[in-house]
């Protein structure tokens, strides 16, 4: 039931798209409250104006001087409190843009009214973005995520407040546990790159630190409480070990060590991803890389025991494979190859037993976690580049958008920086621009959207900000945030985000629950209730 | 040529308050017999230390405004009239909170020569009723006096309602309009035109320090017998005249000397904390801060003068065209 919270005030201009409400002191009105006001026109049409409270002001009325407050507190000066709230209009039904009249009652929208105010009523398919302050669900229009009308999510926020990756996984959790995907649910996939710590290596374990408050939030969101139930984990093979064991600290069981064979490396032309630093002067280098890749694809490399052997073959032949390149370019190529061999060499091996097991197979489980946090920057780029390229090519060859593949990638500023070019940026840009039609949905995250290639952010239907650096919040990339939201972005608590989506003209604040899955070993529920043999089932 | 010049001192109230003030206060300031010996023969400033026993203080005040002056079309005679509004209310101070109370607004159409007519004026979606009041007088200043009387009468009514054993009511101006003689209502006279006292006694007023009062003196005119005293609220600037910051207070004689003394001590103790500052109110310090804010609030409640005037003009035009 929508209840009256105040009246349109007449001391400030009331306009079709924004107006002020006078709020009686006993009514609690806060930022983000969804409100509505109805105006009957003289021709009999009733216009309903919906909006969101995005500013609140309290003042002493009757005070002339700043020090009057002391006199009021001493009981000398009679002053009254006045509270007013600013409303930004989100929707007008029917679309007759008239200002609400001063004195008209303003109601806090609830139930159907709230859905109307936020366009939730018109969403055919919706997925949960979180909870509003009033406890209601904030929905996202899935049509703007699944590619039918738009795709991709971009998340900005300073690091260390556990917002970006956590929110990305929460969104996936919501999508996977909803009815949106229907029959495709089992075939829909997600690839998550674990770039920092080992937080994501426990996605399949229930979180024993989960509070009852968080459980209530999941219930309000209409979601079950539990871990992801179909996850495969991949970690890089340990350097210097003959046996292929995953290079992880906190979890070894259930984690597959990944590497690539020298043969695949050559045939599939992965060489370019060894040179994936964004570089301004790469055009000459690219020509060399292209030539070398071409020759390697046809070269017999079965004799190579290690990547160093392959490197030697390249070193010996580069002059003849790329004769047109300047000597300086060739030596630049070799210098970089040398550096890459040291950083990435251990991931490219010969004679891998059961090669298919150690290949990152993103189709094996619903969620694929690819751990790269222990790798050197150059190796990270290589892994991301190779995995994404392969996945993208597979999707391309299938030719249908469904089932969807979600890709979660943090530190996007490294892989798709605003300046320079790199093969990974190429892949990510491709994904941002063509992914919508291919069913590849990018959930990218970074600390600062201002450092990301504009087209990558520009193609994202959903823009999310967690806590932002105050200076960063002033950049044009956050133009979708009204001034008040920008300020708030500087003080957002962990677990709170501001989400902008198409259709809704104002970004909404949403709170999401603490992960129901463990994010560190100490949170893992030992001897979890339920099926103790669950992990052996696969 | 050696001419000794008289030192002049400033009356800090802006001159525009003159007319209103005199009009308001002169009405009862015709001194009757003054007896300065009712409390003590030893005329010295008194510094009371009693805290008093009232739980609540109320300040009653009113404002009035002429919305429009009119002249009635009545045969060969010129009949003056005016549309006037009055607002009356009080500030209730209890512990550390001050709030407005009992605010009412009334509107009148006052016509001279006993002419009685009521008008309904449309302002926006509201209809304002100007009650008719027939005055026997017929000069513009006398009609204003009628409006003043109405305001004073309402102030007195409100003061009577608010006054009780635990509540000390301070009214604006002399107590002429208070019909009952037993209410514990104190009149505050902010501007002093008549000294009442002999030169000898009055010199004590100049020596008062803030929070000090003179001894009580009785004013007996046979009609409104009362006890009165001077109280210094604050010290004025050096160039201000000696009475800047001094008010005269009075209570009805019927309360008895003991009650009058108790109230006088209470007022001397309490009122200085309500003193306003020149930055807040040009009539500071005599016009106390709660009263200043009450006047602002009351004027605000009278409504926008321009809107009212337009409403009246529209109504008058309809009458002319009919």
Short mmCIF file of C-alpha atoms in Angstrom, two decimals, chain B residues 23 69-70 72 77-83 108-118 131-150:
data_model
loop_
_atom_site.label_atom_id
_atom_site.label_comp_id
_atom_site.label_asym_id
_atom_site.label_seq_id
_atom_site.Cartn_x
_atom_site.Cartn_y
_atom_site.Cartn_z
CA UNK B 23 0.20 54.68 18.78
CA UNK B 69 -7.91 51.55 2.28
CA UNK B 70 -11.29 52.20 0.72
CA UNK B 72 -17.42 54.15 0.37
CA UNK B 77 -20.70 61.66 2.19
CA UNK B 78 -17.13 60.48 2.23
CA UNK B 79 -16.92 57.33 4.32
CA UNK B 80 -13.47 55.95 5.03
CA UNK B 81 -12.78 52.31 5.41
CA UNK B 82 -10.04 49.75 5.42
CA UNK B 83 -9.40 46.08 4.84
CA UNK B 108 -11.85 42.84 9.03
CA UNK B 109 -13.46 45.35 6.79
CA UNK B 110 -13.76 48.41 9.02
CA UNK B 111 -16.00 51.19 7.75
CA UNK B 112 -16.64 54.57 9.28
CA UNK B 113 -19.96 56.28 10.03
CA UNK B 114 -21.46 53.03 11.33
CA UNK B 115 -21.46 51.39 7.94
CA UNK B 116 -21.39 47.58 8.26
CA UNK B 117 -20.35 45.34 5.41
CA UNK B 118 -18.67 41.96 5.13
CA UNK B 131 -15.70 40.43 8.86
CA UNK B 132 -17.57 43.67 8.89
CA UNK B 133 -16.98 46.17 11.65
CA UNK B 134 -18.88 49.42 11.88
CA UNK B 135 -17.00 52.26 13.46
CA UNK B 136 -18.61 55.40 14.75
CA UNK B 137 -15.49 57.27 13.74
CA UNK B 138 -14.60 58.23 10.23
CA UNK B 139 -10.98 59.32 9.99
CA UNK B 140 -8.33 57.04 8.59
CA UNK B 141 -6.26 57.20 11.79
CA UNK B 142 -9.25 56.40 13.94
CA UNK B 143 -10.12 53.40 11.81
CA UNK B 144 -6.58 52.19 12.25
CA UNK B 145 -7.22 52.61 15.97
CA UNK B 146 -10.15 50.24 15.64
CA UNK B 147 -7.90 47.64 14.05
CA UNK B 148 -5.39 48.19 16.84
CA UNK B 149 -8.16 47.68 19.40
CA UNK B 150 -9.18 44.43 17.81
#
